[in-house]
JSON list of C-alpha atoms and ligand atoms in Angstrom, two decimals:
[
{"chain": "U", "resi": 1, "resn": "UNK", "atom": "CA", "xyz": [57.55, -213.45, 54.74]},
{"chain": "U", "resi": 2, "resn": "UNK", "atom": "CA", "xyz": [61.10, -212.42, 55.65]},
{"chain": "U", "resi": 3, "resn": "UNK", "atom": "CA", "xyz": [63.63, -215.26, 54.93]},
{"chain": "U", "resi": 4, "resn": "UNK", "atom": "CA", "xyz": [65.64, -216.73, 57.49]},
{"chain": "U", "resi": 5, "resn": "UNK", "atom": "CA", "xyz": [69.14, -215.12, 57.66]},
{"chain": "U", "resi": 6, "resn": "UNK", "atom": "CA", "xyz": [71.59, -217.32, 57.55]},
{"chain": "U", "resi": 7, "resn": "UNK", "atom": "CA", "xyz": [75.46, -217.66, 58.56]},
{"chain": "U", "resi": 8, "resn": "UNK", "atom": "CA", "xyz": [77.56, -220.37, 56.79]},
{"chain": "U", "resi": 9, "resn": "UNK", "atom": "CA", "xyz": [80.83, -220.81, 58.94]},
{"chain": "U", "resi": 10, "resn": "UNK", "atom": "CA", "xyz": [83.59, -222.56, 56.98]},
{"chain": "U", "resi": 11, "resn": "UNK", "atom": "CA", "xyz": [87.70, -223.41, 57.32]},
{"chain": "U", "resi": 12, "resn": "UNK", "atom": "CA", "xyz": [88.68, -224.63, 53.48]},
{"chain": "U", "resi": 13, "resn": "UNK", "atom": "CA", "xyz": [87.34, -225.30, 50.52]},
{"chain": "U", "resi": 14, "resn": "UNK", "atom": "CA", "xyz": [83.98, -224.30, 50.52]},
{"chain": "U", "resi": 15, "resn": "UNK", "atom": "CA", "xyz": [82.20, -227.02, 48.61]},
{"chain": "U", "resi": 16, "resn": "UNK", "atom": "CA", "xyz": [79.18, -227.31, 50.58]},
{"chain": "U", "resi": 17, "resn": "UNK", "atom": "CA", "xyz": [79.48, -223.68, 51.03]},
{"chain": "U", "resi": 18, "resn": "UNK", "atom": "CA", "xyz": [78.68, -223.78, 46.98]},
{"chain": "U", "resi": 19, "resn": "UNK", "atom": "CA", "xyz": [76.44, -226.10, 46.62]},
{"chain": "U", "resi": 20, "resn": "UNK", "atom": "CA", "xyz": [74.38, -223.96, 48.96]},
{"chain": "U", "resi": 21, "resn": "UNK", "atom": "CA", "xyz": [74.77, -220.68, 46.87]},
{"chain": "U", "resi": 22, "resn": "UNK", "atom": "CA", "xyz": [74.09, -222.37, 44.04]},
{"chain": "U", "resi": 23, "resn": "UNK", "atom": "CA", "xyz": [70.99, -223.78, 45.39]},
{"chain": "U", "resi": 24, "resn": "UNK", "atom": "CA", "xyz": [70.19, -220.10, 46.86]},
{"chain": "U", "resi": 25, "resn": "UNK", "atom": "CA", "xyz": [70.87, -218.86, 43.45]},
{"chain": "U", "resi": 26, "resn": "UNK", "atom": "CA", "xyz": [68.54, -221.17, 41.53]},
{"chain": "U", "resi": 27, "resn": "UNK", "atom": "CA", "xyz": [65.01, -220.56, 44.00]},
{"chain": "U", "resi": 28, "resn": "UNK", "atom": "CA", "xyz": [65.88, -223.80, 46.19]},
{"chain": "U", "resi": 29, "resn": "UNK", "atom": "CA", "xyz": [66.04, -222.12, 49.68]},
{"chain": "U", "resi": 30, "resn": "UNK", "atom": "CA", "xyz": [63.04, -219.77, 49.30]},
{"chain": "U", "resi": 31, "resn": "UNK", "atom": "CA", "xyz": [62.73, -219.80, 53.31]},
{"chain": "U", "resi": 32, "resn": "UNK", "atom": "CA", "xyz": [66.33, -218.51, 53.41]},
{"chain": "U", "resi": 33, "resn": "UNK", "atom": "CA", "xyz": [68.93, -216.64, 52.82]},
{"chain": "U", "resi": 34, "resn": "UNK", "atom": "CA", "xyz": [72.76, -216.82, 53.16]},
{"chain": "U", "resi": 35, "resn": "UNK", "atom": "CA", "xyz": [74.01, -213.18, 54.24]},
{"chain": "U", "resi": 36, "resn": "UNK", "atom": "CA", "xyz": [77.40, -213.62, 55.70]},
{"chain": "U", "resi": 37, "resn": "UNK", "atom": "CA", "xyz": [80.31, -216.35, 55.37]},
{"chain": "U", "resi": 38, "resn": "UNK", "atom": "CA", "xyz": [82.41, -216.76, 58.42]},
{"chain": "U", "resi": 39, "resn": "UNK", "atom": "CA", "xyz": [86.16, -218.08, 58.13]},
{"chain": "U", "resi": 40, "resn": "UNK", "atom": "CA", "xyz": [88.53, -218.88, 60.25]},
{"chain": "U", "resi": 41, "resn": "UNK", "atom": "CA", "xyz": [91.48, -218.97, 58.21]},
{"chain": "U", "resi": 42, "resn": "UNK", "atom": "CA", "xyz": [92.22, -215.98, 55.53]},
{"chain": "U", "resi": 43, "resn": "UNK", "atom": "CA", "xyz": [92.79, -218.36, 53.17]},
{"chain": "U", "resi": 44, "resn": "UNK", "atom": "CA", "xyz": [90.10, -220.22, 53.02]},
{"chain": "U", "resi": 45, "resn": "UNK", "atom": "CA", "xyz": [88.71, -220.71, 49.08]},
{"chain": "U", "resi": 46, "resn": "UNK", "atom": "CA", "xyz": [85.11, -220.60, 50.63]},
{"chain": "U", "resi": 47, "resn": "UNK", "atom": "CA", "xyz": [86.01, -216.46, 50.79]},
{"chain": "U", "resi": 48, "resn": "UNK", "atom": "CA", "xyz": [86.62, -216.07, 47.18]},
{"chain": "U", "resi": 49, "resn": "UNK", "atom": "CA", "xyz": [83.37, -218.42, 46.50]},
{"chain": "U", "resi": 50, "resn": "UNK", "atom": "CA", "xyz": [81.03, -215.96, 48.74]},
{"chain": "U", "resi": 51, "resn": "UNK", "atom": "CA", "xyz": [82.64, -212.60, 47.28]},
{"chain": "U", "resi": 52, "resn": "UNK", "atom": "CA", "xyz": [82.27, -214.36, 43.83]},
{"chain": "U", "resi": 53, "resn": "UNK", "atom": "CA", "xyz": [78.33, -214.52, 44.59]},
{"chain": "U", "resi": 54, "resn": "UNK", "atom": "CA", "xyz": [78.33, -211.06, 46.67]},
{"chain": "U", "resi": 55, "resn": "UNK", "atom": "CA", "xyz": [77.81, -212.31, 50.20]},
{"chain": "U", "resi": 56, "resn": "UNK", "atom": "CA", "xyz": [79.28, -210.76, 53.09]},
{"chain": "U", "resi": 57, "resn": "UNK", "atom": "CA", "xyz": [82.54, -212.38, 54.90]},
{"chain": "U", "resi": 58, "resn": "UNK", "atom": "CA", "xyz": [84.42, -211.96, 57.90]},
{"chain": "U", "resi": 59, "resn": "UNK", "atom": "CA", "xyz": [87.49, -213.42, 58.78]},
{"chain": "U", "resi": 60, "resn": "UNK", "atom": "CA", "xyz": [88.94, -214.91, 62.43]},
{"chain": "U", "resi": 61, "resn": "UNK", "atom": "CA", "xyz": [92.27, -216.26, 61.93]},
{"chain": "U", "resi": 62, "resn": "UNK", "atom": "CA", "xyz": [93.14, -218.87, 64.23]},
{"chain": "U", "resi": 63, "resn": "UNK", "atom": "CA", "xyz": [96.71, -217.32, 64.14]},
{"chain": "U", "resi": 64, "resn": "UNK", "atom": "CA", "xyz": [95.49, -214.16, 65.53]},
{"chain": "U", "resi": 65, "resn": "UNK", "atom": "CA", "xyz": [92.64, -215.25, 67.85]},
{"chain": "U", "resi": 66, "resn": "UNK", "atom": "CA", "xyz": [92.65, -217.75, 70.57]},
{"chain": "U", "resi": 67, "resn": "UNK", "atom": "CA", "xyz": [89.73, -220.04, 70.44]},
{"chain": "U", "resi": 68, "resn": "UNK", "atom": "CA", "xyz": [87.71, -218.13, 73.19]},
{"chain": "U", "resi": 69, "resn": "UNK", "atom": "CA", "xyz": [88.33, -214.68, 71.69]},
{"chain": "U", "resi": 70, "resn": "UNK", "atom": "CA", "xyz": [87.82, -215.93, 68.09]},
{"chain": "U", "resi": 71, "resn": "UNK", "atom": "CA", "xyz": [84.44, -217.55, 69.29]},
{"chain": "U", "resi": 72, "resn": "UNK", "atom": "CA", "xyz": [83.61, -214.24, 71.07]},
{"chain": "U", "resi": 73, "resn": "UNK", "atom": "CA", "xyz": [84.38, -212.44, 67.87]},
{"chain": "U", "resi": 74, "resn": "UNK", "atom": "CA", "xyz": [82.64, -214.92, 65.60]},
{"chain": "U", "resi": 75, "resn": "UNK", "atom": "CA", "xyz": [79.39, -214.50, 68.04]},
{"chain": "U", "resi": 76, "resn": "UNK", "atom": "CA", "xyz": [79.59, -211.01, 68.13]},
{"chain": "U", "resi": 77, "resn": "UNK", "atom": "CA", "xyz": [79.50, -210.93, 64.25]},
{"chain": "U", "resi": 78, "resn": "UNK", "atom": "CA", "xyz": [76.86, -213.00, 63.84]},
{"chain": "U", "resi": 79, "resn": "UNK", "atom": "CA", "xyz": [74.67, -210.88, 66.34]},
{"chain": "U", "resi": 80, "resn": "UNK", "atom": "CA", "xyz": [75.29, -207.68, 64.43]},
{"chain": "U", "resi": 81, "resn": "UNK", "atom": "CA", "xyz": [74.23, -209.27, 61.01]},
{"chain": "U", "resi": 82, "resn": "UNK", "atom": "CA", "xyz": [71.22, -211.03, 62.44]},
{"chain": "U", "resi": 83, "resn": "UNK", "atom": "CA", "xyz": [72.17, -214.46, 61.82]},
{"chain": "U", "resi": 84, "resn": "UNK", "atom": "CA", "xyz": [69.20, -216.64, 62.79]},
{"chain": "U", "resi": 85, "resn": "UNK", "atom": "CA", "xyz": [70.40, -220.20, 61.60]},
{"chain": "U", "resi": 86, "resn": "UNK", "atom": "CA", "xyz": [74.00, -221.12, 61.65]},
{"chain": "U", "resi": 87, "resn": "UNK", "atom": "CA", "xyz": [75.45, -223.34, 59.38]},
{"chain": "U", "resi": 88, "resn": "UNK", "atom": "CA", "xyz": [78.76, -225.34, 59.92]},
{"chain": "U", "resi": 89, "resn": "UNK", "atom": "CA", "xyz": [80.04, -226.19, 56.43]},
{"chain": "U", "resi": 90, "resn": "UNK", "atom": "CA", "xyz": [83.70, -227.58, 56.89]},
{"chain": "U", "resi": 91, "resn": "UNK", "atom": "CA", "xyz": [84.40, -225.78, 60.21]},
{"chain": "U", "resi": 92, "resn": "UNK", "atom": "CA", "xyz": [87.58, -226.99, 61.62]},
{"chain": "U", "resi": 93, "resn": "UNK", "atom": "CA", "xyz": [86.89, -225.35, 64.68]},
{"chain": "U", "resi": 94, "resn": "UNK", "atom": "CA", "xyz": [84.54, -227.71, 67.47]},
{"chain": "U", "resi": 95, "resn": "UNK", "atom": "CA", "xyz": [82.21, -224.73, 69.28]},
{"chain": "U", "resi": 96, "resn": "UNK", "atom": "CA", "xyz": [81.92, -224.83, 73.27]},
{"chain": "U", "resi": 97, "resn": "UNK", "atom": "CA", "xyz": [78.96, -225.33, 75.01]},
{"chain": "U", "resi": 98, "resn": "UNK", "atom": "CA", "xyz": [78.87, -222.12, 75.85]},
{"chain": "U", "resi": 99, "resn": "UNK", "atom": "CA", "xyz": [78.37, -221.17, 72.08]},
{"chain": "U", "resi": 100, "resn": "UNK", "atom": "CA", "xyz": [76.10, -223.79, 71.35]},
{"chain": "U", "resi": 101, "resn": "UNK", "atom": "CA", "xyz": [73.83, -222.50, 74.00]},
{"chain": "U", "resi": 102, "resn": "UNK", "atom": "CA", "xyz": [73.23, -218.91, 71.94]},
{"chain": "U", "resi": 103, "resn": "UNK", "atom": "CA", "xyz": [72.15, -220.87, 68.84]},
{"chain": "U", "resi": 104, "resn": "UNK", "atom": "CA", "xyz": [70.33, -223.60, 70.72]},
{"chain": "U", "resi": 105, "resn": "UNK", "atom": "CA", "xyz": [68.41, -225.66, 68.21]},
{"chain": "U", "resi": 106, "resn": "UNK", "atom": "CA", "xyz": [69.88, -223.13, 65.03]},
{"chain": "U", "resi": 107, "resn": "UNK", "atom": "CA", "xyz": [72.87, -224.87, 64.43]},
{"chain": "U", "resi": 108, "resn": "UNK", "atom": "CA", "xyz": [73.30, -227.66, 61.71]},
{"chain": "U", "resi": 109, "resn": "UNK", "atom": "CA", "xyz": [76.35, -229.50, 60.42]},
{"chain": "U", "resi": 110, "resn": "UNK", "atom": "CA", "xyz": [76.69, -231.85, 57.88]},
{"chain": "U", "resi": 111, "resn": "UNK", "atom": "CA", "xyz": [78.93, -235.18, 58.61]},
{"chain": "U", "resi": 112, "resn": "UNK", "atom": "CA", "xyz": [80.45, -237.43, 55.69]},
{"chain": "U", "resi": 113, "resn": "UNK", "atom": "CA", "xyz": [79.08, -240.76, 57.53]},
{"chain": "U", "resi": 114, "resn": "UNK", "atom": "CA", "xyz": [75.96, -242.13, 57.99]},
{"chain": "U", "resi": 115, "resn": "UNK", "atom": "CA", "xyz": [75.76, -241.03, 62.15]},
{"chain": "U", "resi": 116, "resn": "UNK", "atom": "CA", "xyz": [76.28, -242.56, 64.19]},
{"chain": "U", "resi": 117, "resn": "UNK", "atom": "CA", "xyz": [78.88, -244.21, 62.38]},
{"chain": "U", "resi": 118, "resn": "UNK", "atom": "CA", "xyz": [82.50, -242.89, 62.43]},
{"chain": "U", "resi": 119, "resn": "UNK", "atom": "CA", "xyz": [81.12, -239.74, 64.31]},
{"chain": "U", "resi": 120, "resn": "UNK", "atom": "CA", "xyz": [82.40, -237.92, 67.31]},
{"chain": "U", "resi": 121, "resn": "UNK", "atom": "CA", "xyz": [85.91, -236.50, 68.41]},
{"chain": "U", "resi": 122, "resn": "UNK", "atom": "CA", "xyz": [88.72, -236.88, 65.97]},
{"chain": "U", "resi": 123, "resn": "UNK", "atom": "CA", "xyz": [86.41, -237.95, 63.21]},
{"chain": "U", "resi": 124, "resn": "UNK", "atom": "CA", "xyz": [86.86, -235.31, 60.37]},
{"chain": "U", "resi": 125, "resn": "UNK", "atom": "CA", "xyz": [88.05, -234.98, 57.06]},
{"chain": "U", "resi": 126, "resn": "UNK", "atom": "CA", "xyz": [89.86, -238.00, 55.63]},
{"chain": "U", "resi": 127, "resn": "UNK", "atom": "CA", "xyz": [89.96, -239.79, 59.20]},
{"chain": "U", "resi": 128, "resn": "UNK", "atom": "CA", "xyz": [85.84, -240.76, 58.46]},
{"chain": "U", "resi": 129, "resn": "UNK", "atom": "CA", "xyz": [86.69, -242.16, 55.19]},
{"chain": "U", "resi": 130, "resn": "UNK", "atom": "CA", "xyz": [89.65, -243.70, 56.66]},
{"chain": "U", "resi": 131, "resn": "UNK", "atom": "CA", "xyz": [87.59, -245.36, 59.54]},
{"chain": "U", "resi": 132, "resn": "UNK", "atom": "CA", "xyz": [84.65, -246.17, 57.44]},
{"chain": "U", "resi": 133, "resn": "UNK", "atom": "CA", "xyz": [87.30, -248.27, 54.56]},
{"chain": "U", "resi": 134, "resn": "UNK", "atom": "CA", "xyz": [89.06, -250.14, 57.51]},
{"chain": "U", "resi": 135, "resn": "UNK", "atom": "CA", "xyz": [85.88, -251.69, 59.35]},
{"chain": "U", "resi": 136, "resn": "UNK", "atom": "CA", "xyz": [84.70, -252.75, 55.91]},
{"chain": "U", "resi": 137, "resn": "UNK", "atom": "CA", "xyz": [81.59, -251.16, 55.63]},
{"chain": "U", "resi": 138, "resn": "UNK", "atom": "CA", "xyz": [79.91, -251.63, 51.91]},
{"chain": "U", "resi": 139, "resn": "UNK", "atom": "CA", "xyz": [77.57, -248.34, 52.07]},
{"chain": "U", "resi": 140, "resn": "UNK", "atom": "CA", "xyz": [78.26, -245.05, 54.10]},
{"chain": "U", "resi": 141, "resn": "UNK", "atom": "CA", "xyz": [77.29, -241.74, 53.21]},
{"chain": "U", "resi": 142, "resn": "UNK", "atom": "CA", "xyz": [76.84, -238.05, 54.91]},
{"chain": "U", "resi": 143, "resn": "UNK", "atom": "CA", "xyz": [74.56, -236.33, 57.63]},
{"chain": "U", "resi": 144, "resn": "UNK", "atom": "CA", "xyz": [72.99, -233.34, 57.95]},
{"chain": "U", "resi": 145, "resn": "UNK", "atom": "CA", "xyz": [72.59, -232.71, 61.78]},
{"chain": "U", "resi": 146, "resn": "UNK", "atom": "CA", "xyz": [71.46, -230.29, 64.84]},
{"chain": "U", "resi": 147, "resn": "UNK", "atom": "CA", "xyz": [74.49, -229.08, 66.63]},
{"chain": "U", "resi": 148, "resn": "UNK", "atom": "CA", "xyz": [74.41, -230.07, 70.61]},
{"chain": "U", "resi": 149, "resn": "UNK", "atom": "CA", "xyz": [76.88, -230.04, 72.95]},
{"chain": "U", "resi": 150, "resn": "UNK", "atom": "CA", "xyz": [77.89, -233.21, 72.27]},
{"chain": "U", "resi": 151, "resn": "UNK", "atom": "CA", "xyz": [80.10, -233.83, 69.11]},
{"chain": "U", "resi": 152, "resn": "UNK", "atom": "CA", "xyz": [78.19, -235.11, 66.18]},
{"chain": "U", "resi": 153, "resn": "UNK", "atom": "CA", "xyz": [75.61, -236.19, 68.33]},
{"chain": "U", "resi": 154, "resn": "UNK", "atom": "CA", "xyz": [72.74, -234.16, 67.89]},
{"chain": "U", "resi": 155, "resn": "UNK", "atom": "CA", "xyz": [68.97, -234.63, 66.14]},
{"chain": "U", "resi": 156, "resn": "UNK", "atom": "CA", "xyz": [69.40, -236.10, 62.72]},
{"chain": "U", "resi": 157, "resn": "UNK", "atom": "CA", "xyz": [67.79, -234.53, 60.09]},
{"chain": "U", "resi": 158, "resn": "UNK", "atom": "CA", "xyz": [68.61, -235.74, 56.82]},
{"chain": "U", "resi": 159, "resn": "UNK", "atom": "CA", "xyz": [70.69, -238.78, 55.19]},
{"chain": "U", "resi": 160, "resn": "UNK", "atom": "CA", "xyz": [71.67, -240.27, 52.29]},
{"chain": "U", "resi": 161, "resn": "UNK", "atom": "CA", "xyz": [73.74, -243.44, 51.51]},
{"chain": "U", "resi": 162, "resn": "UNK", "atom": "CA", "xyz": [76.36, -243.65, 48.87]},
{"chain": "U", "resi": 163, "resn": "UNK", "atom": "CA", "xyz": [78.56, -247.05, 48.03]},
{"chain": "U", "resi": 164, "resn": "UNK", "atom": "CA", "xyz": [81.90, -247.99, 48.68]},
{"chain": "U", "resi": 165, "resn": "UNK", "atom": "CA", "xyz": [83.63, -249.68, 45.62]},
{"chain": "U", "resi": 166, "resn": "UNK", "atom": "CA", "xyz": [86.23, -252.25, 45.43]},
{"chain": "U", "resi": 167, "resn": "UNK", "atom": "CA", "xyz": [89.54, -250.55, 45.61]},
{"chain": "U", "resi": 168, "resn": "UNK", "atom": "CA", "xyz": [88.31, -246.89, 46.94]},
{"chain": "U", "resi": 169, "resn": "UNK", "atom": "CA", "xyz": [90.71, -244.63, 48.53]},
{"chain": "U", "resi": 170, "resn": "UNK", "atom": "CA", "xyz": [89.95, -242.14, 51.43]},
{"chain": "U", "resi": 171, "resn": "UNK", "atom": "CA", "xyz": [89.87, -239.72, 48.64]},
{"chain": "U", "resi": 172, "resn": "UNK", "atom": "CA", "xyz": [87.67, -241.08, 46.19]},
{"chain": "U", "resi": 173, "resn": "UNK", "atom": "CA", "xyz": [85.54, -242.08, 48.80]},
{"chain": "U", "resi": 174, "resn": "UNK", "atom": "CA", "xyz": [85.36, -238.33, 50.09]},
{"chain": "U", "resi": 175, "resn": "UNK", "atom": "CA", "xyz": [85.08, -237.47, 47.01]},
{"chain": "U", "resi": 176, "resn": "UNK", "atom": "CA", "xyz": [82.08, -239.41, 46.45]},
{"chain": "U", "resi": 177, "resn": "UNK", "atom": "CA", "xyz": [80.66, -238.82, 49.32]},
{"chain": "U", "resi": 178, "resn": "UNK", "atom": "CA", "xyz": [80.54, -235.33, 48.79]},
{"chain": "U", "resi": 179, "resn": "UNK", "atom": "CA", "xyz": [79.25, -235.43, 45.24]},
{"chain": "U", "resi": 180, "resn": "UNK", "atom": "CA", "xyz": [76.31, -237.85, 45.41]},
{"chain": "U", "resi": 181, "resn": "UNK", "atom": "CA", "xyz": [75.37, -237.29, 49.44]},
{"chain": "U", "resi": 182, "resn": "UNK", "atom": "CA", "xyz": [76.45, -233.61, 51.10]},
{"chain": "U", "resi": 183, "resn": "UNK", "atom": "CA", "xyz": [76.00, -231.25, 47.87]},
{"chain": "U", "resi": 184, "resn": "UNK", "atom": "CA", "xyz": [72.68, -232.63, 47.72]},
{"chain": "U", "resi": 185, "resn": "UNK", "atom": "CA", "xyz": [71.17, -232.80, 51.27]},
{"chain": "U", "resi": 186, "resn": "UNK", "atom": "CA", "xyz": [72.77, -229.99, 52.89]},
{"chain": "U", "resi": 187, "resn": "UNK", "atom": "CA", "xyz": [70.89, -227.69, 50.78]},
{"chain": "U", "resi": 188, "resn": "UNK", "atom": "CA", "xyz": [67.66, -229.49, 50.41]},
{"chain": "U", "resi": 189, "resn": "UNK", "atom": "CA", "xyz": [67.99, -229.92, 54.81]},
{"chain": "U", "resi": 190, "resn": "UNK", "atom": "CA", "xyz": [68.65, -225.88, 55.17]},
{"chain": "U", "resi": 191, "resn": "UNK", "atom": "CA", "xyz": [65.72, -225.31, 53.42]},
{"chain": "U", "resi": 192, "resn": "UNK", "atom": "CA", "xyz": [63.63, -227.43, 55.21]},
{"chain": "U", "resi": 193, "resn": "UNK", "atom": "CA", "xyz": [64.83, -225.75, 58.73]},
{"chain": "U", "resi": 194, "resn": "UNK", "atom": "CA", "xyz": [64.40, -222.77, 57.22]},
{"chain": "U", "resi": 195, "resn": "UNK", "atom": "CA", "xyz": [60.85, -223.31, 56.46]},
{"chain": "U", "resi": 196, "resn": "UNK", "atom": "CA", "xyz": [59.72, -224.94, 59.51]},
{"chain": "U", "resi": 197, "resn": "UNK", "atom": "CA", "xyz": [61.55, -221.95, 61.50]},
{"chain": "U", "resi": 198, "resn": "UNK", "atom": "CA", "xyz": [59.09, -219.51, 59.74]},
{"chain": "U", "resi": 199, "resn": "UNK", "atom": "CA", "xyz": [56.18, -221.85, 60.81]},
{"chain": "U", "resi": 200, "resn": "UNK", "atom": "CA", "xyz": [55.37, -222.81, 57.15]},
{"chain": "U", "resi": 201, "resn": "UNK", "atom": "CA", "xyz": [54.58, -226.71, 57.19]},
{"chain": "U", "resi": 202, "resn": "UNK", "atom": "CA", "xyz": [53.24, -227.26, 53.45]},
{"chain": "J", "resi": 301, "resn": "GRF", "atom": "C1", "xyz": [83.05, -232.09, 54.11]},
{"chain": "J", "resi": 301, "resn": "GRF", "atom": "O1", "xyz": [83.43, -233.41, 53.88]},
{"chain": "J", "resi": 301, "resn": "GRF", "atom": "C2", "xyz": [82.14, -232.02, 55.31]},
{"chain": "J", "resi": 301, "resn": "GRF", "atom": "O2", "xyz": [81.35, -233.13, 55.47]},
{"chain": "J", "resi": 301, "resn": "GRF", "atom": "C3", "xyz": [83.11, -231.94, 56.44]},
{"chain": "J", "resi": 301, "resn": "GRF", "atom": "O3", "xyz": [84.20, -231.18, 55.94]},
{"chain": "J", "resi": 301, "resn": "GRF", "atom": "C4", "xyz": [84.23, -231.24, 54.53]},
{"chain": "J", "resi": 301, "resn": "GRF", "atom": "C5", "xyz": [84.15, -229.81, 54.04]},
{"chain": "J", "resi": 301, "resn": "GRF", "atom": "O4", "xyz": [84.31, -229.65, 52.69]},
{"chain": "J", "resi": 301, "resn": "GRF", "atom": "N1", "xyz": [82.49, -231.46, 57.63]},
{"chain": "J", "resi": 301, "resn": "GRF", "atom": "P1", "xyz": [84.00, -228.24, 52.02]},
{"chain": "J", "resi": 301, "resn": "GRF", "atom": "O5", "xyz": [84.83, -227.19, 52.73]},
{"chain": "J", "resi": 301, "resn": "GRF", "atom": "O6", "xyz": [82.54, -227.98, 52.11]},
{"chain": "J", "resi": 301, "resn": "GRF", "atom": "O7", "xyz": [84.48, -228.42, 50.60]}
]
């Protein structure tokens, strides 16, 4: 069985990007395989954390490439390396339907709220945790999702709660959120699309 070729796509720090590789690394995605990082900012830690494990990058600044031409670019590169399964991990950059359309159904992102809670436009980053500490909520968490047209609105495949504490910050809570909900679905998630893409339902 040939594994499922995937693109990660990120903007910053990479952490999910990691705790994908490092899942890769240890036999946890056996359905897949990450074989090219996309970024589109050169400086971008999630770069040095590919080249660290010998994956593949590319690089679309967003200073040198409108959105339309960087998306045409970004396409284009994922078409020459095969990229079945695209995987949004800290993308700053919302795709167009147009974009969407060429990886219908192969596109996942992961959210840090339990969807659809403090989802959609303008909900990223710190502005989730923000949300999610002003209405009060006691438990949120992150989402691992299908990527449709409509922002953070697609199928949901995977979830996980985590707690909010008396006297959390955005940060800790992002922080939290990341450690005990997105390093651990995203990878587990891929893997599942992964294997269901190569028709393997054991
Ligand atoms: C994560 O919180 C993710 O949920 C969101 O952006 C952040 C990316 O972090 N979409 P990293 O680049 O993976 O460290």
């Amino acid at each position: 069985m040939s594994k499922v070729k995937i693109a990660v796509l990120c903007s910053g720090g990479g952490t999910n990007l990691q705790a994908i590789l490092d899942a890769q690394a240890a036999g946890n995605i056996p359905h897949g395989e990450v074989v090219l990082v996309v970024a589109d900012s050169r400086e971008a830690f999630a770069l040095k954390r590919a080249e660290s494990f010998g994956v593949e990058t590319a690089v679309f600044d967003k200073r040198e490439y409108p959105r339309a031409a960087r998306e045409s670019a970004i396409l284009a590169c994922l078409k020459a390396h095969g990229a079945e399964l695209v995987v949004l991990a800290g993308f700053m950059t919302v795709l167009s339907a147009a974009f969407v359309k060429e990886y219908e159904g192969r596109i996942l992102n992961i959210h840090p709220a339990l969807l659809p809670s403090f989802g959609g436009v303008g909900m990223y980053g710190l502005h989730v945790h923000e949300a999610a500490l002003a209405r009060g909520v006691k438990v949120t968490g992150a989402t691992v999702h299908y990527v449709t047209e409509e922002c953070d609105g697609g199928p949901i495949i995977a979830q996980k709660a985590v707690e909010v504490m008396e006297g959390d910050t955005p940060e800790m809570l992002q922080q939290r959120v990341m450690r005990e909900a997105e390093w651990v679905i995203y990878p587990k998630a891929l893997e599942q699309v992964c294997k269901k893409m190569r028709g393997d339902t054991i």
